[in-house]
Short mmCIF file of C-alpha atoms and ligand atoms in Angstrom, two decimals:
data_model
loop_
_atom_site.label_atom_id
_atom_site.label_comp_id
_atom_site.label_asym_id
_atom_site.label_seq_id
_atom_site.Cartn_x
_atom_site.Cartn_y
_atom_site.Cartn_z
CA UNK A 1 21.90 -24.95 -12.92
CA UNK A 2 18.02 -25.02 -12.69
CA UNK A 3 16.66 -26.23 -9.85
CA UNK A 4 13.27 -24.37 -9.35
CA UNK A 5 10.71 -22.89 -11.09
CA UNK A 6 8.62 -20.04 -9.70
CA UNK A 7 5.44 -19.30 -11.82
CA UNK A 8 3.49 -15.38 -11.46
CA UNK A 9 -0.46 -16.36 -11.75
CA UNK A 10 -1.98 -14.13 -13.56
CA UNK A 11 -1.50 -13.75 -16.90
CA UNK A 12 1.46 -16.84 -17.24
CA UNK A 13 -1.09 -19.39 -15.58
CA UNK A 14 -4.92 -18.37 -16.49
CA UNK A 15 -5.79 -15.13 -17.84
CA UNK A 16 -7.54 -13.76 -14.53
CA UNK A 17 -6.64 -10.01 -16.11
CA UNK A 18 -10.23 -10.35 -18.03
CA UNK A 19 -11.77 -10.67 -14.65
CA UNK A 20 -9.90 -7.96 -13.32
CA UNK A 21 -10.50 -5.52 -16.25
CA UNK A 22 -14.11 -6.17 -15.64
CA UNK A 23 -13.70 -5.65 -12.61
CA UNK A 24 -12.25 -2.18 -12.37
CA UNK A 25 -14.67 -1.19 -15.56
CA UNK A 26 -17.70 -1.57 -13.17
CA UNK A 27 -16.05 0.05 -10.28
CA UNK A 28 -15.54 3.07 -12.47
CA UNK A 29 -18.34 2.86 -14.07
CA UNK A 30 -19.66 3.11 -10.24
CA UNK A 31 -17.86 6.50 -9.83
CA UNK A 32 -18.79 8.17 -12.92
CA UNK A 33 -16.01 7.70 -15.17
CA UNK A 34 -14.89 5.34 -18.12
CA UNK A 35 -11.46 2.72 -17.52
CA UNK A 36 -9.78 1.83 -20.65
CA UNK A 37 -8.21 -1.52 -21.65
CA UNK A 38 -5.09 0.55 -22.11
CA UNK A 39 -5.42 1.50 -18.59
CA UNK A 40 -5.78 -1.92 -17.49
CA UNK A 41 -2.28 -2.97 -18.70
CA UNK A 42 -0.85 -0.85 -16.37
CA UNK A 43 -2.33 -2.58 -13.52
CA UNK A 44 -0.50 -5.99 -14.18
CA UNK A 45 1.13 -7.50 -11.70
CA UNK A 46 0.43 -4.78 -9.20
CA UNK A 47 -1.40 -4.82 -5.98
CA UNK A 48 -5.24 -4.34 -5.43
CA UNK A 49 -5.03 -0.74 -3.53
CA UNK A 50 -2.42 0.01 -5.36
CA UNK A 51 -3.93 -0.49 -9.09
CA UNK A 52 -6.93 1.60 -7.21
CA UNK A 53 -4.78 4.69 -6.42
CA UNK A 54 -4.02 4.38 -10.00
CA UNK A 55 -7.03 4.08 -11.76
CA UNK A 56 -7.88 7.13 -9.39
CA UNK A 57 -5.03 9.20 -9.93
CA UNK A 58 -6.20 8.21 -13.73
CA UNK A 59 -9.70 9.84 -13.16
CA UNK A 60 -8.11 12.99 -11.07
CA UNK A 61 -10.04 11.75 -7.97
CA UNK A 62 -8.87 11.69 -4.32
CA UNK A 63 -10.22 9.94 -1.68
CA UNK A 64 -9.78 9.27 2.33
CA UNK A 65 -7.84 5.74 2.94
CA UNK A 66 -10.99 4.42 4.34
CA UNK A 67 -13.00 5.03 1.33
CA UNK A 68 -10.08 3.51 -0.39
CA UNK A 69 -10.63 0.09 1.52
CA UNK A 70 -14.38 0.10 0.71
CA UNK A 71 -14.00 0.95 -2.89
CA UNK A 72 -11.33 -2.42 -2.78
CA UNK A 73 -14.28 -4.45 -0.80
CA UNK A 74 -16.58 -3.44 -3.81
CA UNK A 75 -14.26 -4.53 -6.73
CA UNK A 76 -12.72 -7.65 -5.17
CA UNK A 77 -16.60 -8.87 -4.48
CA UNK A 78 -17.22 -8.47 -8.25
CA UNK A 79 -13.92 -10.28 -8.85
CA UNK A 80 -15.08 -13.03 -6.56
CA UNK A 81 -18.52 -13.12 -8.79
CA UNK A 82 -16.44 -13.89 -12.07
CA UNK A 83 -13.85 -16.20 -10.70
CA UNK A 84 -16.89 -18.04 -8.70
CA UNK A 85 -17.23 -19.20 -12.72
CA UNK A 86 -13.26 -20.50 -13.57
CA UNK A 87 -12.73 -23.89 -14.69
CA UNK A 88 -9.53 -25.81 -15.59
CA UNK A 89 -10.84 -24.56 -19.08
CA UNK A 90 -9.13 -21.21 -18.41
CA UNK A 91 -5.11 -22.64 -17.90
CA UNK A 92 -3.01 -20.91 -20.84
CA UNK A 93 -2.26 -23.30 -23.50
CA UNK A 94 0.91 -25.38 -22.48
CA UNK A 95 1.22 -24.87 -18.95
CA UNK A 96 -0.14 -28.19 -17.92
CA UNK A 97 2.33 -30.02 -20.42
CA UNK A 98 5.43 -27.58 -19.14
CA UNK A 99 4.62 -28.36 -15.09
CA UNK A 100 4.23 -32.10 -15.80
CA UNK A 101 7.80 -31.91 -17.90
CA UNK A 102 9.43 -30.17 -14.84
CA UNK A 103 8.22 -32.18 -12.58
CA UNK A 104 9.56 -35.25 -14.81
CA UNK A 105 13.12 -33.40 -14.36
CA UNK A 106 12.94 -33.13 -10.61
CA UNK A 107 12.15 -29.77 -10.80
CA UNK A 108 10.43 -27.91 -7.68
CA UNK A 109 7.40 -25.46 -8.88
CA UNK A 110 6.50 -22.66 -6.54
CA UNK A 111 3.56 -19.90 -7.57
CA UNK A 112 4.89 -16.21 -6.85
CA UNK A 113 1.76 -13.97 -6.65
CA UNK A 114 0.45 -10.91 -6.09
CA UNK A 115 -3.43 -11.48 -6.02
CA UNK A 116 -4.57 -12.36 -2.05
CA UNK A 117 -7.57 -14.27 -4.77
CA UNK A 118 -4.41 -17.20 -5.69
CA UNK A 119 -5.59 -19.96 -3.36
CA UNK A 120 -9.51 -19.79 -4.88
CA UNK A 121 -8.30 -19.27 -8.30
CA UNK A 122 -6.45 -22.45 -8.07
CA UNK A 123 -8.00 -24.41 -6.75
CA UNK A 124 -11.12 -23.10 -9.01
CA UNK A 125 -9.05 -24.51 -11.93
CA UNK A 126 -7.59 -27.56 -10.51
CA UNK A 127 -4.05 -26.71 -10.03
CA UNK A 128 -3.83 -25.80 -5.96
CA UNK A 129 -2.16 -29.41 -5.46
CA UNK A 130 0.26 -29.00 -8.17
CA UNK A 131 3.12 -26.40 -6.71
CA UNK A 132 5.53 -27.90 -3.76
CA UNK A 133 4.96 -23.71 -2.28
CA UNK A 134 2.41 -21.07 -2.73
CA UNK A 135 3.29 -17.41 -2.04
CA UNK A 136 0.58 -14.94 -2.79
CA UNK A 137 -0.79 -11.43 -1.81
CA UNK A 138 -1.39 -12.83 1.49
CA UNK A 139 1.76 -13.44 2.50
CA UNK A 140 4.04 -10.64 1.68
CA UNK A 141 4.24 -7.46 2.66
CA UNK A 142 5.99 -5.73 -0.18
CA UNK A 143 4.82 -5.66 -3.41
CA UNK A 144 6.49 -6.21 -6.67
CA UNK A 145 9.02 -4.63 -8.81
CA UNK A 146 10.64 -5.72 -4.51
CA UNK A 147 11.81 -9.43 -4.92
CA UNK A 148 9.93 -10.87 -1.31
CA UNK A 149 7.01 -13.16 -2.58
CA UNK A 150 10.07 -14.77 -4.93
CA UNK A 151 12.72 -14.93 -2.57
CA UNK A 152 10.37 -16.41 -0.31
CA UNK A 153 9.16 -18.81 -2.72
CA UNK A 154 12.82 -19.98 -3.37
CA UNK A 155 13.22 -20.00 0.55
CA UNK A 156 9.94 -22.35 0.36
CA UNK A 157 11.43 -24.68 -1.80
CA UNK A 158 14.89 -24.51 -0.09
CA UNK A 159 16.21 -23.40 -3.74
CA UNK A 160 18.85 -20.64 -3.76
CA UNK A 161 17.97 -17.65 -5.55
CA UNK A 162 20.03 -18.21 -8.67
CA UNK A 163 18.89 -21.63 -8.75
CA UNK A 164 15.47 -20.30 -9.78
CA UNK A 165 13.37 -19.75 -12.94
CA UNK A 166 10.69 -17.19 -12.59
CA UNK A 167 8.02 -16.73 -15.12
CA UNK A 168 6.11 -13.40 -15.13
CA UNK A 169 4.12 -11.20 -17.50
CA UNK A 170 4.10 -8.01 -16.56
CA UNK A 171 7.74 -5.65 -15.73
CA UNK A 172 7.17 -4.82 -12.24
CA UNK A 173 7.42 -9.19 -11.72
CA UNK A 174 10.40 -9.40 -14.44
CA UNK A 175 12.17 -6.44 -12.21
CA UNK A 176 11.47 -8.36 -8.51
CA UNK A 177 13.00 -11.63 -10.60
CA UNK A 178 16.23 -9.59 -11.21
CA UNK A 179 16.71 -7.91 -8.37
CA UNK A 180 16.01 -11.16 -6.07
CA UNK A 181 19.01 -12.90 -8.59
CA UNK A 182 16.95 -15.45 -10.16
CA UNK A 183 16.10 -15.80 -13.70
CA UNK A 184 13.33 -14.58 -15.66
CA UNK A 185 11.46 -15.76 -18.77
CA UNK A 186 8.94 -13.22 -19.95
CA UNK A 187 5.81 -14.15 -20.94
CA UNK A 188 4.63 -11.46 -23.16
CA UNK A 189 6.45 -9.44 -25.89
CA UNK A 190 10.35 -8.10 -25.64
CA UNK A 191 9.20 -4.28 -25.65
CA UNK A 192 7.32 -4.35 -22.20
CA UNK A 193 9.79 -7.21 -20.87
CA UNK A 194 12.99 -6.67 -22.63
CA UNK A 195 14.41 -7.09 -18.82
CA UNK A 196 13.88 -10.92 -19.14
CA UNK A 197 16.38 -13.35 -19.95
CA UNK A 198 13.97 -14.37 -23.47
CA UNK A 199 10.35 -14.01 -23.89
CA UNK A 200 7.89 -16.42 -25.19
CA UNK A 201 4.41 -15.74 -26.57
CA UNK A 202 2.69 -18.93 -24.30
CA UNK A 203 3.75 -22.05 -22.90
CA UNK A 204 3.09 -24.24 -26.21
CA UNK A 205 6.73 -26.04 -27.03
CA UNK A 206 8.41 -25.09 -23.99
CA UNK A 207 10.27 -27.92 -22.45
CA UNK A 208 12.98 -28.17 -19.69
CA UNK A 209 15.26 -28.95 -22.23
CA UNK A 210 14.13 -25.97 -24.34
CA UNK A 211 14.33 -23.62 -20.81
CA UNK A 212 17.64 -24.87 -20.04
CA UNK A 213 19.52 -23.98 -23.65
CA UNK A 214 17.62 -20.88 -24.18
CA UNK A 215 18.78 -20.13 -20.76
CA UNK A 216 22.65 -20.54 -21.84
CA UNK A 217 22.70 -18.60 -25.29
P1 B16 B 1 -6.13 -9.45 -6.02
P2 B16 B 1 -0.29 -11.76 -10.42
C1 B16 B 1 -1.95 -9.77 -9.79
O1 B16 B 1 -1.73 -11.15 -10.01
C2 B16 B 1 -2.70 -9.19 -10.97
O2 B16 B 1 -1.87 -9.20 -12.13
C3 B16 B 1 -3.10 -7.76 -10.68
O3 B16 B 1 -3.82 -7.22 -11.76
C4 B16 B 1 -3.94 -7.75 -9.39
O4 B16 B 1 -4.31 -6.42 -9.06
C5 B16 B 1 -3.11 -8.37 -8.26
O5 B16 B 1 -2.75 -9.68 -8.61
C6 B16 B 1 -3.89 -8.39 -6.96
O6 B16 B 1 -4.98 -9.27 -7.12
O7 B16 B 1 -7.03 -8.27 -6.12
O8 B16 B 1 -6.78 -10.75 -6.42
O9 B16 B 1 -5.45 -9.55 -4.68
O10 B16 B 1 -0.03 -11.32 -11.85
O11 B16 B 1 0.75 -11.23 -9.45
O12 B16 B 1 -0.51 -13.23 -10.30
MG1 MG B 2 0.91 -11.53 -13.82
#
């Protein structure tokens, strides 16, 4: 039985990922060295220092922790710059229409995040009022594929774990969905997410009546 829905940011609700590609291009660009989109992909989902120690790792450079900090300073400022521009322009097709439908059904909403950028990003776009619990970057201390900024969601909401829905794009958030118990509907393609209980390409024709029989098969 579906009680809750707990909804990743980037990627199932705006696509932030441009911002964040852009982002990491100039910050490479910065140190001499050129950042792939390719390489970007591998950064979904994952934390800010830690997508840095990867797109250094990437470049075969090592650096001090403190440099690391300032080089994070430097990219999230950029990131600031772009999202400074969102509108509600930028929510994926169907997302609006889904919430509203849950909400219809009695169903809680909670955002699961990693980006410590969630709370500007909504409310940039209009959406900050919309989810009964926000957990983001701020608020947790371990990152995902670990199931904390879900669980806690659900703990938000006062859901239990299997009780909950969690929609996610990239595998390190369909992995944390798993191994918190909930379930997971990928929002991407079957080869990177093949973990989820069904993947869908975007919002557009999901319903909670769709969710729930897809769900049971
Ligand atoms: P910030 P999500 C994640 O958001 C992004 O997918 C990831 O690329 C980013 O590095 C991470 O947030 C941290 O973002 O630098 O804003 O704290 O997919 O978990 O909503
Ligand atoms: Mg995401």
């Amino acid at each position: 039985m579906i009680k809750a829905c707990i909804f990743d940011m980037d990627g199932v609700i705006v696509d932030s990922a441009k911002y964040h590609y852009m982002s990491w291009q100039r910050l490479s660009k910065h140190l001499g060295f050129e950042f792939s989109e390719a390489q970007n992909e591998m950064l979904k989902g994952i934390s800010r220092m830690n997508s840095l120690e990867i797109v250094l790792e990437n470049a075969g450079i090592s650096l001090p922790y403190e440099e690391k900090v300032l080089l994070c300073e430097m990219k999230n400022g950029w990131f600031n710059e772009y999202i400074d521009t969102m509108t509600s322009d930028e929510i994926l097709p169907g997302v609006l229409d889904f919430i509203s439908d849950l909400k219809h059904n009695n169903i809680k909403i909670a955002l699961g995040s990693a980006s410590r950028n969630a709370n500007k990003i909504l409310t940039k776009i209009g959406m900050l009022e919309m989810f009964d619990a926000i957990v983001d970057g701020t608020h947790v201390e371990k990152a995902k594929p670990n199931p904390e900024v879900f669980l806690l969601g659900a703990k938000l909401l006062d859901v239990a774990p299997q009780h909950c829905v969690v929609f996610e794009d990239a595998q390190s958030g369909v992995e944390a969905a798993i191994a918190g118990n909930m379930k997971c509907v990928g929002i991407g393609t079957e080869d990177i997410l093949g973990k989820a209980n069904f993947c869908i390409s975007s919002f557009e024709g999901l319903n909670f009546a769709i969710l729930q029989n897809k769900l049971k098969e």
